[in-house]
Short mmCIF file of C-alpha atoms and ligand atoms in Angstrom, two decimals:
data_model
loop_
_atom_site.label_atom_id
_atom_site.label_comp_id
_atom_site.label_asym_id
_atom_site.label_seq_id
_atom_site.Cartn_x
_atom_site.Cartn_y
_atom_site.Cartn_z
CA MET A 1 0.00 0.00 0.00
CA THR A 2 1.16 3.50 -0.70
CA ALA A 3 1.74 5.40 2.51
CA SER A 4 -0.33 8.55 2.75
CA ILE A 5 0.71 11.76 4.34
CA ALA A 6 -0.10 11.90 8.03
CA ALA A 7 -3.72 12.68 8.74
CA GLU A 8 -2.78 15.62 10.94
CA ALA A 9 -0.51 17.16 8.32
CA PRO A 10 -1.73 20.51 7.05
CA PRO A 11 -2.48 20.33 3.34
CA LEU A 12 -0.19 22.16 0.94
CA ARG A 13 -1.85 24.38 -1.63
CA VAL A 14 -0.44 26.52 -4.41
CA GLU A 15 -2.09 29.41 -6.22
CA ARG A 16 -0.76 31.61 -8.99
CA LEU A 17 -1.50 35.33 -8.97
CA THR A 18 0.04 38.35 -10.57
CA LEU A 19 2.83 39.64 -8.39
CA ALA A 20 0.82 42.81 -7.70
CA GLN A 21 -2.17 40.77 -6.50
CA GLY A 22 0.06 38.60 -4.33
CA LEU A 23 1.74 41.56 -2.67
CA ALA A 24 -1.58 43.30 -2.11
CA ARG A 25 -2.97 40.24 -0.44
CA ALA A 26 0.08 39.92 1.82
CA ALA A 27 -0.17 43.61 2.74
CA ARG A 28 -3.70 42.95 4.02
CA GLY A 29 -2.16 40.55 6.51
CA ALA A 30 -2.63 37.20 4.82
CA ARG A 31 1.01 36.22 4.49
CA PRO A 32 1.41 32.87 2.76
CA PHE A 33 3.70 30.05 3.82
CA ALA A 34 6.08 31.03 1.05
CA ALA A 35 6.05 32.58 -2.40
CA LEU A 36 8.11 32.09 -5.53
CA SER A 37 7.88 34.92 -8.02
CA TYR A 38 8.84 35.01 -11.67
CA GLY A 39 10.06 38.10 -13.40
CA ALA A 40 10.87 40.40 -10.50
CA ASP A 41 13.61 40.16 -7.95
CA GLY A 42 11.63 41.18 -4.90
CA ASN A 43 13.23 39.22 -2.08
CA ASN A 44 12.31 39.15 1.57
CA SER A 45 11.76 36.52 4.21
CA TRP A 46 8.80 34.87 2.50
CA ILE A 47 9.09 35.73 -1.19
CA SER A 48 11.88 34.74 -3.56
CA GLY A 49 12.15 36.27 -7.00
CA VAL A 50 14.00 35.30 -10.14
CA SER A 51 15.56 38.23 -11.90
CA ALA A 52 14.68 37.34 -15.46
CA ARG A 53 12.94 39.74 -17.80
CA VAL A 54 9.24 39.17 -18.42
CA LEU A 55 8.48 39.02 -22.14
CA LEU A 56 5.45 40.12 -24.14
CA ASP A 57 3.00 42.10 -22.10
CA SER A 58 2.73 39.40 -19.46
CA GLU A 59 2.98 40.55 -15.85
CA PRO A 60 5.35 39.10 -13.27
CA VAL A 61 3.55 36.30 -11.43
CA VAL A 62 3.88 34.69 -8.05
CA ASP A 63 3.07 31.18 -6.89
CA LEU A 64 1.74 31.48 -3.35
CA TRP A 65 2.25 28.35 -1.29
CA HIS A 66 -0.11 27.80 1.64
CA ALA A 67 0.61 25.28 4.37
CA GLY A 68 0.17 25.00 8.14
CA LYS A 69 -0.30 28.16 10.17
CA ALA A 70 2.57 27.65 12.59
CA VAL A 71 5.50 28.60 10.42
CA GLN A 72 9.07 28.46 11.66
CA SER A 73 11.78 30.16 9.69
CA GLY A 74 15.54 30.04 9.91
CA THR A 75 18.79 29.66 8.07
CA THR A 76 21.11 26.70 7.61
CA GLY A 77 24.39 27.74 6.05
CA VAL A 78 23.43 29.55 2.85
CA VAL A 79 19.81 28.33 2.90
CA ARG A 80 16.90 30.45 4.15
CA TRP A 81 13.89 28.28 4.89
CA ARG A 82 10.34 28.23 6.19
CA THR A 83 8.60 25.14 7.53
CA ASP A 84 5.34 24.16 9.21
CA GLY A 85 6.89 20.86 10.33
CA HIS A 86 5.44 18.95 7.38
CA TRP A 87 6.46 21.04 4.38
CA LEU A 88 9.68 22.94 3.84
CA LEU A 89 10.35 25.65 1.30
CA GLY A 90 13.86 27.04 1.09
CA VAL A 91 15.95 29.40 -0.96
CA VAL A 92 19.64 29.86 -1.68
CA ASP A 93 20.85 33.13 -3.19
CA LEU A 94 24.62 32.98 -3.56
CA ASP A 95 26.68 35.81 -4.96
CA GLU A 96 29.56 33.97 -6.60
CA ASN A 97 31.86 36.96 -6.57
CA ALA A 98 31.45 37.42 -2.85
CA VAL A 99 32.29 33.80 -2.11
CA GLY A 100 35.26 33.19 -4.39
CA GLU A 101 34.70 29.48 -5.02
CA ASP A 102 34.18 27.94 -8.44
CA LEU A 103 30.69 26.95 -9.46
CA THR A 104 31.29 23.25 -8.78
CA ALA A 105 32.18 24.01 -5.16
CA LEU A 106 29.38 26.55 -4.80
CA SER A 107 26.75 24.19 -6.17
CA TYR A 108 27.99 21.45 -3.88
CA ARG A 109 27.81 23.82 -0.90
CA ALA A 110 24.33 25.05 -1.79
CA TYR A 111 22.97 21.51 -2.01
CA HIS A 112 24.89 20.30 1.02
CA ASN A 113 23.17 23.04 3.03
CA VAL A 114 19.80 22.22 1.44
CA PHE A 115 20.08 18.66 2.73
CA GLU A 116 21.13 19.88 6.19
CA ALA A 117 18.10 22.16 6.32
CA MET A 118 15.85 19.27 5.31
CA LYS A 119 17.27 17.12 8.08
CA HIS A 120 16.77 19.91 10.60
CA ALA A 121 13.15 20.40 9.55
CA GLY A 122 12.34 16.69 9.43
CA CYS A 123 11.41 16.91 5.75
CA PRO A 124 13.78 14.38 4.15
CA HIS A 125 12.24 14.19 0.66
CA LEU A 126 12.77 16.68 -2.14
CA LEU A 127 9.76 17.16 -4.39
CA ARG A 128 10.72 20.03 -6.69
CA ILE A 129 13.81 22.19 -7.24
CA TRP A 130 14.21 25.37 -9.26
CA ASN A 131 17.77 26.29 -10.28
CA TYR A 132 18.86 29.61 -11.82
CA LEU A 133 22.50 30.03 -12.83
CA PRO A 134 24.13 33.20 -14.02
CA ARG A 135 25.75 32.66 -17.45
CA ILE A 136 24.79 28.99 -17.62
CA ASN A 137 26.39 28.31 -21.03
CA ALA A 138 29.63 30.20 -20.36
CA ASP A 139 32.95 28.49 -19.80
CA GLY A 140 33.83 28.00 -16.15
CA GLY A 141 37.53 27.37 -16.66
CA GLY A 142 37.74 24.31 -18.90
CA MET A 143 34.18 23.16 -18.35
CA GLU A 144 30.82 24.74 -19.17
CA ARG A 145 29.23 26.24 -16.07
CA TYR A 146 26.09 24.05 -16.33
CA ARG A 147 28.40 21.02 -16.24
CA GLN A 148 30.19 22.39 -13.18
CA PHE A 149 26.81 22.83 -11.54
CA ASN A 150 25.85 19.23 -12.37
CA THR A 151 29.09 17.99 -10.85
CA GLY A 152 28.62 19.78 -7.53
CA ARG A 153 24.92 18.96 -7.38
CA GLN A 154 25.32 15.23 -7.96
CA GLN A 155 28.16 15.01 -5.45
CA ALA A 156 26.00 16.58 -2.74
CA PHE A 157 23.08 14.25 -3.51
CA LEU A 158 25.30 11.18 -3.31
CA GLU A 159 26.99 12.22 -0.08
CA ALA A 160 23.66 12.97 1.57
CA GLY A 161 22.24 9.61 0.53
CA GLN A 162 19.59 11.41 -1.51
CA ALA A 163 18.05 9.83 -4.61
CA ALA A 164 20.32 11.03 -7.43
CA PHE A 165 18.94 8.66 -10.07
CA GLU A 166 15.52 6.95 -9.85
CA GLY A 167 13.49 8.92 -7.34
CA ALA A 168 15.20 12.27 -7.96
CA PRO A 169 12.95 15.31 -7.61
CA ALA A 170 11.46 17.26 -10.49
CA ALA A 171 13.61 20.26 -11.40
CA CYS A 172 14.49 22.95 -13.86
CA ALA A 173 17.82 24.68 -14.52
CA LEU A 174 17.86 27.96 -16.39
CA GLY A 175 20.41 30.61 -17.13
CA VAL A 176 19.96 34.20 -16.04
CA HIS A 177 22.07 37.01 -17.41
CA GLU A 178 23.16 38.38 -14.08
CA GLY A 179 22.59 37.98 -10.38
CA ALA A 180 23.15 35.24 -7.86
CA LEU A 181 23.12 31.47 -8.08
CA CYS A 182 19.54 30.84 -7.02
CA VAL A 183 18.20 27.49 -5.83
CA ARG A 184 14.68 27.12 -4.49
CA PHE A 185 13.30 23.85 -3.21
CA LEU A 186 10.18 22.22 -1.84
CA ALA A 187 10.57 19.23 0.46
CA GLY A 188 8.17 17.09 2.44
CA ARG A 189 7.87 14.05 4.67
CA MET A 190 6.88 11.59 1.95
CA PRO A 191 8.88 10.69 -1.13
CA PRO A 192 7.44 11.80 -4.47
CA VAL A 193 6.47 9.32 -7.16
CA PRO A 194 8.97 10.00 -9.95
CA VAL A 195 7.77 9.97 -13.55
CA GLU A 196 9.97 9.52 -16.63
CA ASN A 197 9.27 10.28 -20.29
CA PRO A 198 9.34 7.18 -22.55
CA ARG A 199 10.53 9.37 -25.46
CA GLN A 200 13.56 10.58 -23.54
CA VAL A 201 16.56 9.00 -21.90
CA SER A 202 16.33 9.76 -18.18
CA ALA A 203 18.49 12.81 -17.58
CA TYR A 204 20.30 11.01 -14.75
CA HIS A 205 21.39 8.47 -17.38
CA TYR A 206 22.60 10.96 -20.00
CA PRO A 207 25.89 9.80 -21.55
CA SER A 208 29.06 11.61 -20.53
CA ASP A 209 29.05 13.68 -23.76
CA TYR A 210 26.92 16.10 -21.74
CA GLY A 211 29.37 16.36 -18.87
CA PRO A 212 31.20 14.14 -16.40
CA ARG A 213 28.26 14.00 -13.99
CA SER A 214 24.68 13.68 -15.18
CA PRO A 215 21.92 16.11 -14.22
CA THR A 216 19.96 15.10 -11.14
CA PHE A 217 16.24 15.26 -11.84
CA SER A 218 13.19 13.25 -12.84
CA ARG A 219 11.03 14.35 -15.78
CA ALA A 220 8.11 14.88 -13.39
CA ALA A 221 7.10 14.09 -9.83
CA LEU A 222 3.74 13.31 -8.24
CA ALA A 223 3.02 14.07 -4.60
CA GLU A 224 -0.01 13.90 -2.34
CA LEU A 225 -0.66 17.31 -0.81
CA GLY A 226 -3.37 16.30 1.67
CA ALA A 227 -7.06 17.24 1.54
CA GLY A 228 -7.48 14.76 -1.32
CA GLN A 229 -5.24 16.67 -3.72
CA VAL A 230 -2.35 15.39 -5.82
CA ALA A 231 0.30 17.65 -7.32
CA LEU A 232 2.12 17.07 -10.58
CA PHE A 233 5.43 18.90 -10.90
CA ILE A 234 6.67 18.85 -14.50
CA SER A 235 10.39 19.52 -14.86
CA GLY A 236 11.80 21.87 -17.44
CA THR A 237 10.92 20.24 -20.76
CA ALA A 238 12.53 20.97 -24.11
CA SER A 239 13.14 19.63 -27.61
CA ILE A 240 15.10 16.55 -26.61
CA VAL A 241 14.37 13.06 -27.97
CA GLY A 242 16.43 10.21 -26.59
CA HIS A 243 19.27 12.27 -25.20
CA GLN A 244 19.71 14.48 -28.25
CA THR A 245 18.55 17.96 -29.06
CA VAL A 246 16.33 17.88 -32.13
CA HIS A 247 15.44 20.78 -34.47
CA ALA A 248 18.48 22.92 -33.64
CA GLY A 249 17.89 26.45 -34.89
CA ASP A 250 14.13 25.96 -35.54
CA VAL A 251 12.13 27.40 -32.68
CA GLN A 252 8.75 26.41 -34.10
CA ALA A 253 9.74 22.75 -34.47
CA GLN A 254 11.38 22.82 -31.03
CA LEU A 255 8.18 24.06 -29.45
CA ALA A 256 6.09 21.41 -31.25
CA GLU A 257 8.48 18.70 -29.99
CA THR A 258 8.38 20.19 -26.48
CA LEU A 259 4.57 19.97 -26.51
CA VAL A 260 4.74 16.29 -27.50
CA ASN A 261 7.18 15.71 -24.64
CA LEU A 262 4.94 17.52 -22.17
CA ARG A 263 1.86 15.54 -23.22
CA THR A 264 3.83 12.30 -23.06
CA VAL A 265 5.13 12.86 -19.55
CA ILE A 266 1.67 13.92 -18.36
CA ALA A 267 0.19 10.73 -19.84
CA ALA A 268 2.85 8.71 -17.99
CA ALA A 269 1.99 10.53 -14.76
CA ASN A 270 -1.73 9.89 -15.22
CA GLN A 271 -1.05 6.15 -15.11
CA ARG A 272 0.25 6.48 -11.56
CA THR A 273 -2.68 8.34 -9.99
CA SER A 274 -6.44 8.59 -10.00
CA ALA A 275 -6.00 12.34 -10.47
CA GLN A 276 -6.02 13.20 -14.17
CA PHE A 277 -3.79 15.99 -15.36
CA SER A 278 -3.71 17.87 -18.64
CA LEU A 279 -1.34 20.41 -20.13
CA GLU A 280 -4.24 22.78 -20.75
CA HIS A 281 -5.07 22.83 -17.04
CA SER A 282 -1.62 23.65 -15.68
CA ASP A 283 0.33 26.71 -14.54
CA ALA A 284 3.41 27.09 -16.71
CA VAL A 285 6.58 29.09 -17.06
CA VAL A 286 7.81 29.48 -20.64
CA TYR A 287 11.53 30.21 -20.88
CA VAL A 288 12.59 31.86 -24.15
CA ARG A 289 16.23 32.26 -25.16
CA ARG A 290 15.72 34.93 -27.85
CA PRO A 291 13.13 37.57 -26.91
CA ALA A 292 12.18 38.05 -30.57
CA ASP A 293 10.81 34.47 -30.60
CA ALA A 294 8.30 35.15 -27.84
CA PRO A 295 5.31 36.40 -29.91
CA GLY A 296 5.50 33.39 -32.24
CA ILE A 297 5.83 31.01 -29.30
CA ARG A 298 2.74 32.41 -27.64
CA GLN A 299 0.76 32.21 -30.86
CA GLN A 300 1.77 28.60 -31.42
CA LEU A 301 0.85 27.72 -27.82
CA GLU A 302 -2.51 29.41 -28.23
CA GLN A 303 -3.22 27.31 -31.30
CA ALA A 304 -2.23 24.12 -29.54
CA LEU A 305 -3.85 24.73 -26.16
CA GLY A 306 -6.74 27.11 -26.79
CA LYS A 307 -6.95 30.78 -25.96
CA GLY A 308 -9.22 30.24 -22.97
CA SER A 309 -7.17 27.46 -21.39
CA ARG A 310 -5.77 27.84 -17.93
CA PHE A 311 -2.30 27.39 -19.42
CA MET A 312 -2.72 30.43 -21.67
CA ARG A 313 -4.35 32.56 -18.98
CA GLN A 314 -1.72 31.79 -16.32
CA ALA A 315 1.56 31.32 -18.19
CA VAL A 316 4.43 33.72 -17.75
CA TYR A 317 7.11 34.17 -20.43
CA LEU A 318 10.65 34.82 -19.23
CA GLU A 319 13.86 35.59 -21.06
CA ALA A 320 16.35 32.91 -20.02
CA ASP A 321 19.10 30.74 -21.36
CA ILE A 322 18.43 27.03 -21.58
CA CYS A 323 21.04 24.60 -20.30
CA ARG A 324 22.07 23.46 -23.79
CA SER A 325 23.09 26.27 -26.09
CA ASP A 326 21.14 24.74 -29.01
CA LEU A 327 17.82 24.81 -27.12
CA LEU A 328 15.64 27.87 -27.74
CA VAL A 329 12.63 27.22 -25.54
CA GLU A 330 11.81 25.26 -22.38
CA ILE A 331 8.54 24.88 -20.50
CA GLU A 332 7.89 23.84 -16.91
CA ALA A 333 4.50 23.49 -15.26
CA HIS A 334 2.65 22.30 -12.21
CA ALA A 335 -0.94 21.40 -11.48
CA THR A 336 -3.03 20.02 -8.66
CA GLU A 337 -6.08 17.81 -9.10
CA ALA A 338 -8.34 15.76 -6.81
CA GLY A 339 -7.29 12.15 -6.44
CA GLU A 340 -4.77 9.88 -4.85
CA LEU A 341 -1.59 8.10 -5.84
CA ALA A 342 -1.97 4.61 -7.27
CA GLU A 343 -0.67 1.68 -5.24
C1 3EB B 401 16.90 18.52 -20.38
O1 3EB B 401 15.88 17.86 -20.63
C2 3EB B 401 16.75 20.00 -20.44
O2 3EB B 401 19.58 20.20 -14.73
O3 3EB B 401 17.92 20.30 -13.31
C3 3EB B 401 15.58 20.41 -17.70
C4 3EB B 401 15.14 20.26 -16.38
C5 3EB B 401 16.93 20.52 -17.95
C6 3EB B 401 16.06 20.23 -15.32
C7 3EB B 401 18.37 20.28 -14.47
C8 3EB B 401 17.83 20.50 -16.90
C9 3EB B 401 17.42 20.35 -15.58
O4 3EB B 401 18.00 18.01 -20.16
C10 3EB B 401 17.43 20.72 -19.34
#
């Protein structure tokens, strides 16, 4: 039988608002458990922003996370965290220049501290991670910076006894033009159900052509949130088939392939739960390498998903670099639906 989250655990809920709406609500006294914003670098004790430019006329958005009322906050090394004892949301913002370590060492340190914070909070299972790296495709002294990041990240997972292969959390890793190394994470008391994409080689099994240590993430992760809700966290998804980039240089074909990948991983997830997810009914972030591609990307998404879909109403478009320099677009999403995990 699949273990369920403890009956007394407060349910976790997530809601996406414009950043202005989210701030207004918090100003009226209803401070959420935590908040992750996209497209504005407002940072304080409960909100963490990514400093990437919002494209088109879309507004910065915020995902408000609601959990138990009794929130404890603290820091562990470079991690700032908030927990209600059942759920843990934490943030690392590391200025590389101030620290003077290479990105391999910094990434290792960030994740080492993440796992210490999780231990402290009694939330040993990672569900979802968001990574933002300054200059992700630049050379880091003989090795691409994304590859340095992968090296430090995997090392920290292995040392902590965390699932670095099957069972790894959902994740994304994007490049920002400037700012700090930013890692945000959601952890809980129960392990997620990892989901892979049958069209793609699992990223944790990528061959060494992509770097000495493979990326540490699952294509998607399912988790029970309590109150009869299941969450699907879909990792950053791009135009990769097998382990190879397809349609280099052709943004339209890359987006079409990305949509097939998204639908395929959602179908795989739906086999593991009574909750039924769809791309149309999800909250997405669309990362675009070249700002001039954004209008065409939105139009193509509208054709595929319908103008009135939740996806189209809620999506935010950000200028970002993708972890392979030949990828032009990447999409991540999450959704919650009523149901339970399959046995
Ligand atoms: C890919 O499929 C595209 O390193 O955490 C997507 C999601 C990607 C997460 C990560 C990287 C990561 O390989 C890149």
